[in-house]
Amino acid sequence: MRLAFMGTPDFAVPALRALHQAGHDIVTVYSQPPRPAGRGKKLRPSPVQVAAEELGIPVRTPLSLRRNTEEHAFFRDLKLDAAVVAAYGLILPVEMLDAPARGCLNIHASLLPRWRGAAPIQAAILAGDHESGVTIMQMDAGLDTGAMLLRDHVALTAHTTATTLHDDLAAMGGRLIVDVLNRPAFPGTPQPETGVTYVQRLSREDGRIDWTRPAADIDRQVRALTPWPGTFTTLGEQVIKIGAVSLTSDTTRATAGMVVDDRLLVACGNGTTLRITRLQRPGRGMMEAADFLRGQAVAPGTRLGVETPGD
C-alpha cells in the first residue's frame, strides 16, 4: 500500500518500522522540525526523522500545515492509498485529511473516547484506570473524534509507569496498524457519546507534589509523570526531583509533607504515608534513597514542600 507516515517522538518509531517491515511503500515521512537540544543547543532531529533516514525514506519537516497550500498540493500529488499518523504534533487540515484514497489513520494511545488530547498515557495512570490501550482511528476534522477501526488493551497495575506503558502501547500500535492495513476495507465504529474526556498538555507545574493528597494519589503522580515532566518537591531551598516512591501500610498523625523516620518515610494526606525510594538533588543524577542520604541526611521532622519565596 502506498503510504505517508506522520510522527515525531519515540512512540511513533515502532509503527514506522512495522509498516516498513510489512512491505508497505512509505513514500515520505512527515515529522516536526529538528529542535535545539543539549548543552550546545544544536539542532536535533526527531526520533522519527532519525528512523526514517536510517530506512532511506525521504523526510519533510514543515513548521506548519495550516494554510500551507504548497504542502497541501505536494501531499495530494503523492496519490496515497492512506496516511498513518502517530503523535505527529501538528493538526492536519481538511485538504490533507481528504487527500489519500482511504483517508488518514491515527494511532492513538488510549481506549477512545476515554482520553482524547495530548497526554493519554499519563492521564490513564493519574486517574487510576485499570486498563489502557491503543485505538486505530479514522481521522476527521475533530480532535480524536473519528470512527474506531481497531482497539486492543493492556492492564494497568500498581507498578505501571509512563515509561513501561509508553513502550507497551508503542509496540501495540505498530502491530495494530499493520493489521488494519491488511484488511480490504476500513469499516469503523462511531465513538460513544459518553465517557469522553479531554486531557491537556502537561506542564512542569503538574509535577509539583502536594503532600496533603493521599499517598496513593502521589504514587500515581510519580509513576505517571516520570521521567517527563517529572515530579518534584522542595527540601529547604532545594528543588528535589522524585523518581520513585513506594506505598506503605503505616499511618501517622504527622503534618503532611513531614519526614517521619530517617529513611524518607513521608506523611501524606488522610494519615497515609509513602517512602521516597529514588530522588535527585540539583546538579546530580537520579539516585537511590540510601545513596542520597549518605550525602545529605534528612532528619525526621523535616518538612518537604514548604514553599520558599519565588519558588
Tab-separated table of C-alpha atoms in Angstrom:
chain	number	residue	atom	x	y	z
A	1	MET	CA	0.000	0.000	0.000
A	2	ARG	CA	1.290	3.467	-0.883
A	3	LEU	CA	1.591	5.408	2.366
A	4	ALA	CA	2.808	8.553	4.041
A	5	PHE	CA	3.812	8.309	7.691
A	6	MET	CA	3.466	11.279	10.036
A	7	GLY	CA	5.007	11.160	13.516
A	8	THR	CA	7.614	12.757	15.733
A	9	PRO	CA	8.539	11.124	19.094
A	10	ASP	CA	9.809	7.696	20.129
A	11	PHE	CA	6.225	6.458	20.445
A	12	ALA	CA	5.787	6.550	16.658
A	13	VAL	CA	9.013	4.743	15.704
A	14	PRO	CA	7.795	1.123	16.221
A	15	ALA	CA	4.828	1.787	13.922
A	16	LEU	CA	7.065	3.222	11.207
A	17	ARG	CA	9.383	0.232	11.415
A	18	ALA	CA	6.471	-2.228	11.474
A	19	LEU	CA	4.956	-0.727	8.322
A	20	HIS	CA	8.302	-0.786	6.571
A	21	GLN	CA	8.931	-4.395	7.586
A	22	ALA	CA	5.439	-5.351	6.382
A	23	GLY	CA	6.421	-4.215	2.904
A	24	HIS	CA	4.299	-1.091	2.548
A	25	ASP	CA	5.550	1.580	0.166
A	26	ILE	CA	6.192	4.515	2.525
A	27	VAL	CA	6.888	7.277	0.014
A	28	THR	CA	7.517	10.040	2.524
A	29	VAL	CA	7.644	10.712	6.239
A	30	TYR	CA	6.467	13.906	7.907
A	31	SER	CA	7.955	14.917	11.255
A	32	GLN	CA	8.302	18.084	13.259
A	33	PRO	CA	11.447	20.098	12.504
A	34	PRO	CA	14.704	19.487	14.395
A	35	ARG	CA	14.790	21.284	17.746
A	36	PRO	CA	17.684	22.699	19.804
A	37	ALA	CA	18.783	20.177	22.411
A	38	GLY	CA	21.608	19.521	24.839
A	39	ARG	CA	24.059	21.975	26.334
A	40	GLY	CA	25.185	23.225	22.953
A	41	LYS	CA	21.607	23.688	21.758
A	42	LYS	CA	22.449	22.011	18.477
A	43	LEU	CA	19.519	21.119	16.262
A	44	ARG	CA	18.476	17.532	16.918
A	45	PRO	CA	16.171	15.667	14.511
A	46	SER	CA	13.167	13.854	15.951
A	47	PRO	CA	13.326	10.110	16.649
A	48	VAL	CA	11.003	9.504	13.696
A	49	GLN	CA	13.215	11.515	11.348
A	50	VAL	CA	16.262	9.562	12.505
A	51	ALA	CA	14.472	6.242	11.950
A	52	ALA	CA	13.148	7.297	8.532
A	53	GLU	CA	16.589	8.343	7.343
A	54	GLU	CA	18.005	5.002	8.524
A	55	LEU	CA	15.346	3.302	6.384
A	56	GLY	CA	16.104	5.522	3.408
A	57	ILE	CA	12.719	7.266	3.390
A	58	PRO	CA	12.531	10.972	2.436
A	59	VAL	CA	11.528	13.252	5.331
A	60	ARG	CA	9.602	16.516	5.253
A	61	THR	CA	9.582	18.840	8.277
A	62	PRO	CA	7.215	21.772	7.655
A	63	LEU	CA	6.821	24.220	10.524
A	64	SER	CA	3.076	24.398	9.966
A	65	LEU	CA	0.414	22.798	7.787
A	66	ARG	CA	-2.292	25.373	8.319
A	67	ARG	CA	-2.830	27.418	5.127
A	68	ASN	CA	0.306	25.802	3.697
A	69	THR	CA	-1.111	25.410	0.208
A	70	GLU	CA	2.204	24.294	-1.263
A	71	GLU	CA	2.383	21.410	1.209
A	72	HIS	CA	-1.277	20.565	0.631
A	73	ALA	CA	-0.627	20.277	-3.113
A	74	PHE	CA	2.510	18.167	-2.581
A	75	PHE	CA	0.622	15.807	-0.289
A	76	ARG	CA	-2.282	15.482	-2.720
A	77	ASP	CA	0.079	14.760	-5.607
A	78	LEU	CA	1.588	11.800	-3.741
A	79	LYS	CA	-1.538	9.813	-4.753
A	80	LEU	CA	-1.554	7.955	-1.452
A	81	ASP	CA	-3.688	4.995	-0.527
A	82	ALA	CA	-3.564	6.135	3.114
A	83	ALA	CA	-1.587	8.196	5.590
A	84	VAL	CA	-0.681	6.915	9.058
A	85	VAL	CA	-0.387	9.444	11.876
A	86	ALA	CA	1.185	8.722	15.269
A	87	ALA	CA	1.861	11.564	17.713
A	88	TYR	CA	2.818	13.912	14.879
A	89	GLY	CA	2.090	17.090	16.837
A	90	LEU	CA	0.612	19.179	14.004
A	91	ILE	CA	-3.078	19.384	13.137
A	92	LEU	CA	-3.869	18.115	9.661
A	93	PRO	CA	-6.130	20.441	7.661
A	94	VAL	CA	-9.108	19.053	5.762
A	95	GLU	CA	-7.201	19.370	2.493
A	96	MET	CA	-4.733	16.754	3.732
A	97	LEU	CA	-7.219	14.590	5.620
A	98	ASP	CA	-9.196	14.086	2.413
A	99	ALA	CA	-6.248	13.576	0.048
A	100	PRO	CA	-5.414	9.843	0.480
A	101	ALA	CA	-7.826	7.426	-1.188
A	102	ARG	CA	-8.585	5.692	2.121
A	103	GLY	CA	-8.030	8.690	4.354
A	104	CYS	CA	-5.731	9.265	7.320
A	105	LEU	CA	-5.450	6.761	10.158
A	106	ASN	CA	-4.342	7.746	13.646
A	107	ILE	CA	-2.601	5.533	16.209
A	108	HIS	CA	-3.983	6.899	19.485
A	109	ALA	CA	-2.578	5.797	22.851
A	110	SER	CA	-5.851	5.310	24.692
A	111	LEU	CA	-9.085	3.375	24.570
A	112	LEU	CA	-11.120	6.104	22.921
A	113	PRO	CA	-13.095	8.018	23.855
A	114	ARG	CA	-11.665	7.707	27.382
A	115	TRP	CA	-8.718	10.063	26.851
A	116	ARG	CA	-8.718	12.415	23.902
A	117	GLY	CA	-5.975	15.000	23.564
A	118	ALA	CA	-2.312	15.425	24.275
A	119	ALA	CA	-1.268	13.136	27.170
A	120	PRO	CA	-3.425	9.989	27.248
A	121	ILE	CA	-0.710	7.701	28.626
A	122	GLN	CA	-0.080	9.854	31.683
A	123	ALA	CA	-3.774	10.579	32.147
A	124	ALA	CA	-4.708	6.914	32.421
A	125	ILE	CA	-2.187	6.319	35.213
A	126	LEU	CA	-3.039	9.546	37.037
A	127	ALA	CA	-6.728	8.639	37.060
A	128	GLY	CA	-6.111	5.151	38.417
A	129	ASP	CA	-7.592	3.453	35.352
A	130	HIS	CA	-7.475	-0.336	35.379
A	131	GLU	CA	-6.625	-0.566	31.689
A	132	SER	CA	-5.303	1.413	28.778
A	133	GLY	CA	-4.657	0.575	25.151
A	134	VAL	CA	-4.413	1.728	21.564
A	135	THR	CA	-7.170	2.776	19.203
A	136	ILE	CA	-6.652	2.920	15.448
A	137	MET	CA	-8.959	5.711	14.346
A	138	GLN	CA	-10.143	7.085	11.010
A	139	MET	CA	-9.258	10.752	11.309
A	140	ASP	CA	-11.772	13.528	10.771
A	141	ALA	CA	-11.729	17.261	11.426
A	142	GLY	CA	-12.377	16.860	15.167
A	143	LEU	CA	-9.884	16.232	17.979
A	144	ASP	CA	-9.636	12.429	18.246
A	145	THR	CA	-13.316	12.100	17.301
A	146	GLY	CA	-13.147	9.781	14.278
A	147	ALA	CA	-14.549	6.292	13.888
A	148	MET	CA	-12.677	3.482	15.654
A	149	LEU	CA	-11.222	0.806	13.390
A	150	LEU	CA	-9.429	-1.448	15.856
A	151	ARG	CA	-8.594	-1.451	19.565
A	152	ASP	CA	-6.561	-3.523	21.970
A	153	HIS	CA	-5.989	-3.100	25.675
A	154	VAL	CA	-3.385	-3.694	28.364
A	155	ALA	CA	-3.968	-3.978	32.109
A	156	LEU	CA	-2.567	-1.257	34.372
A	157	THR	CA	-1.059	-2.409	37.649
A	158	ALA	CA	0.281	-0.763	40.779
A	159	HIS	CA	3.716	-0.854	39.138
A	160	THR	CA	2.836	0.574	35.718
A	161	THR	CA	4.820	3.697	34.875
A	162	ALA	CA	4.544	6.116	31.997
A	163	THR	CA	7.732	4.599	30.571
A	164	THR	CA	6.544	0.990	30.634
A	165	LEU	CA	3.076	1.883	29.351
A	166	HIS	CA	4.547	4.061	26.585
A	167	ASP	CA	6.704	1.187	25.370
A	168	ASP	CA	3.863	-1.345	25.536
A	169	LEU	CA	1.476	0.898	23.613
A	170	ALA	CA	4.078	1.916	21.033
A	171	ALA	CA	4.674	-1.742	20.170
A	172	MET	CA	0.929	-2.409	20.193
A	173	GLY	CA	0.319	0.494	17.827
A	174	GLY	CA	2.738	-0.945	15.292
A	175	ARG	CA	1.032	-4.316	15.399
A	176	LEU	CA	-2.494	-2.901	15.131
A	177	ILE	CA	-1.825	-0.519	12.237
A	178	VAL	CA	-0.319	-3.336	10.171
A	179	ASP	CA	-3.403	-5.437	10.965
A	180	VAL	CA	-5.770	-2.668	9.833
A	181	LEU	CA	-3.906	-2.018	6.598
A	182	ASN	CA	-4.001	-5.714	5.726
A	183	ARG	CA	-7.795	-5.534	5.580
A	184	PRO	CA	-9.596	-4.928	2.269
A	185	ALA	CA	-11.665	-2.138	3.821
A	186	PHE	CA	-11.634	0.062	6.913
A	187	PRO	CA	-15.096	-0.340	8.485
A	188	GLY	CA	-15.321	1.893	11.537
A	189	THR	CA	-17.405	2.100	14.683
A	190	PRO	CA	-18.527	5.582	15.782
A	191	GLN	CA	-17.192	6.620	19.161
A	192	PRO	CA	-19.693	6.625	22.049
A	193	GLU	CA	-21.030	9.986	23.136
A	194	THR	CA	-20.461	9.109	26.796
A	195	GLY	CA	-17.189	8.689	28.667
A	196	VAL	CA	-15.409	11.377	26.674
A	197	THR	CA	-12.509	13.043	28.498
A	198	TYR	CA	-10.082	15.610	27.115
A	199	VAL	CA	-6.591	15.873	28.563
A	200	GLN	CA	-4.445	18.960	28.123
A	201	ARG	CA	-0.716	19.152	27.505
A	202	LEU	CA	1.341	18.578	30.620
A	203	SER	CA	3.497	21.296	32.136
A	204	ARG	CA	6.269	21.280	34.715
A	205	GLU	CA	3.838	22.513	37.354
A	206	ASP	CA	1.816	19.303	37.001
A	207	GLY	CA	4.765	17.554	38.636
A	208	ARG	CA	4.702	19.554	41.876
A	209	ILE	CA	3.800	17.187	44.714
A	210	ASP	CA	1.024	18.255	47.052
A	211	TRP	CA	1.695	16.258	50.203
A	212	THR	CA	-1.819	16.877	51.505
A	213	ARG	CA	-3.102	14.409	48.898
A	214	PRO	CA	-3.367	10.714	49.831
A	215	ALA	CA	-0.245	8.643	49.293
A	216	ALA	CA	-1.917	6.567	46.560
A	217	ASP	CA	-2.579	9.714	44.517
A	218	ILE	CA	1.039	10.835	44.874
A	219	ASP	CA	2.275	7.382	43.903
A	220	ARG	CA	0.242	7.555	40.677
A	221	GLN	CA	1.528	11.068	40.019
A	222	VAL	CA	5.147	9.917	40.295
A	223	ARG	CA	4.562	6.858	38.104
A	224	ALA	CA	2.655	8.892	35.506
A	225	LEU	CA	4.955	11.893	35.240
A	226	THR	CA	8.403	10.316	35.478
A	227	PRO	CA	10.578	10.920	33.533
A	228	TRP	CA	8.631	13.786	31.941
A	229	PRO	CA	7.696	16.390	33.042
A	230	GLY	CA	8.999	14.899	36.289
A	231	THR	CA	7.728	15.179	39.854
A	232	PHE	CA	9.365	17.384	42.430
A	233	THR	CA	9.158	18.873	45.896
A	234	THR	CA	11.185	21.320	47.946
A	235	LEU	CA	13.668	20.433	50.662
A	236	GLY	CA	14.596	23.706	52.303
A	237	GLU	CA	15.720	25.899	49.428
A	238	GLN	CA	16.446	22.970	47.124
A	239	VAL	CA	14.077	21.652	44.472
A	240	ILE	CA	14.322	17.868	44.682
A	241	LYS	CA	13.131	15.623	41.853
A	242	ILE	CA	11.300	12.483	42.926
A	243	GLY	CA	11.999	9.460	40.731
A	244	ALA	CA	10.135	6.693	42.570
A	245	VAL	CA	8.148	6.071	45.733
A	246	SER	CA	6.627	3.050	47.431
A	247	LEU	CA	3.371	2.911	49.313
A	248	THR	CA	3.371	1.705	52.924
A	249	SER	CA	0.738	0.458	55.315
A	250	ASP	CA	1.976	2.826	58.039
A	251	THR	CA	-0.318	5.556	59.284
A	252	THR	CA	0.648	8.772	61.013
A	253	ARG	CA	-0.725	11.888	62.617
A	254	ALA	CA	2.223	13.930	61.405
A	255	THR	CA	1.654	17.014	59.267
A	256	ALA	CA	1.505	16.264	55.550
A	257	GLY	CA	4.951	16.550	53.984
A	258	MET	CA	6.811	15.778	57.198
A	259	VAL	CA	9.588	13.174	57.132
A	260	VAL	CA	8.758	10.718	59.923
A	261	ASP	CA	11.831	8.479	60.009
A	262	ASP	CA	15.467	8.509	58.882
A	263	ARG	CA	14.732	6.617	55.614
A	264	LEU	CA	12.460	9.139	53.921
A	265	LEU	CA	9.079	7.907	55.085
A	266	VAL	CA	6.820	10.901	54.421
A	267	ALA	CA	3.423	11.794	55.819
A	268	CYS	CA	0.702	12.385	53.229
A	269	GLY	CA	-2.979	13.277	53.286
A	270	ASN	CA	-5.540	11.368	55.346
A	271	GLY	CA	-2.818	9.995	57.624
A	272	THR	CA	-1.252	7.894	54.844
A	273	THR	CA	2.464	7.547	54.190
A	274	LEU	CA	4.864	6.657	51.415
A	275	ARG	CA	8.585	6.130	51.210
A	276	ILE	CA	10.723	8.004	48.681
A	277	THR	CA	12.977	5.436	47.021
A	278	ARG	CA	14.657	7.436	44.223
A	279	LEU	CA	15.382	11.155	44.147
A	280	GLN	CA	17.715	13.744	42.697
A	281	ARG	CA	19.279	16.877	44.120
A	282	PRO	CA	20.131	19.842	41.855
A	283	GLY	CA	23.115	19.230	39.612
A	284	ARG	CA	23.269	15.493	40.335
A	285	GLY	CA	21.871	12.370	38.756
A	286	MET	CA	18.880	10.383	39.974
A	287	MET	CA	19.938	8.037	42.790
A	288	GLU	CA	18.628	5.515	45.262
A	289	ALA	CA	17.421	6.996	48.550
A	290	ALA	CA	20.196	5.293	50.543
A	291	ASP	CA	22.845	6.896	48.339
A	292	PHE	CA	21.136	10.287	48.597
A	293	LEU	CA	21.028	10.078	52.389
A	294	ARG	CA	24.722	9.236	52.617
A	295	GLY	CA	25.448	12.596	51.026
A	296	GLN	CA	22.668	14.612	52.659
A	297	ALA	CA	20.904	13.455	55.791
A	298	VAL	CA	17.220	14.329	56.083
A	299	ALA	CA	16.236	14.289	59.735
A	300	PRO	CA	12.822	13.205	60.997
A	301	GLY	CA	10.662	16.280	61.436
A	302	THR	CA	11.952	17.878	58.221
A	303	ARG	CA	9.073	19.290	56.202
A	304	LEU	CA	9.001	18.756	52.450
A	305	GLY	CA	7.113	21.011	50.099
A	306	VAL	CA	7.298	24.150	52.208
A	307	GLU	CA	7.334	26.904	49.641
A	308	THR	CA	10.126	29.453	49.600
A	309	PRO	CA	9.568	32.971	48.244
A	310	GLY	CA	9.727	32.990	44.461
A	311	ASP	CA	9.627	29.178	44.150
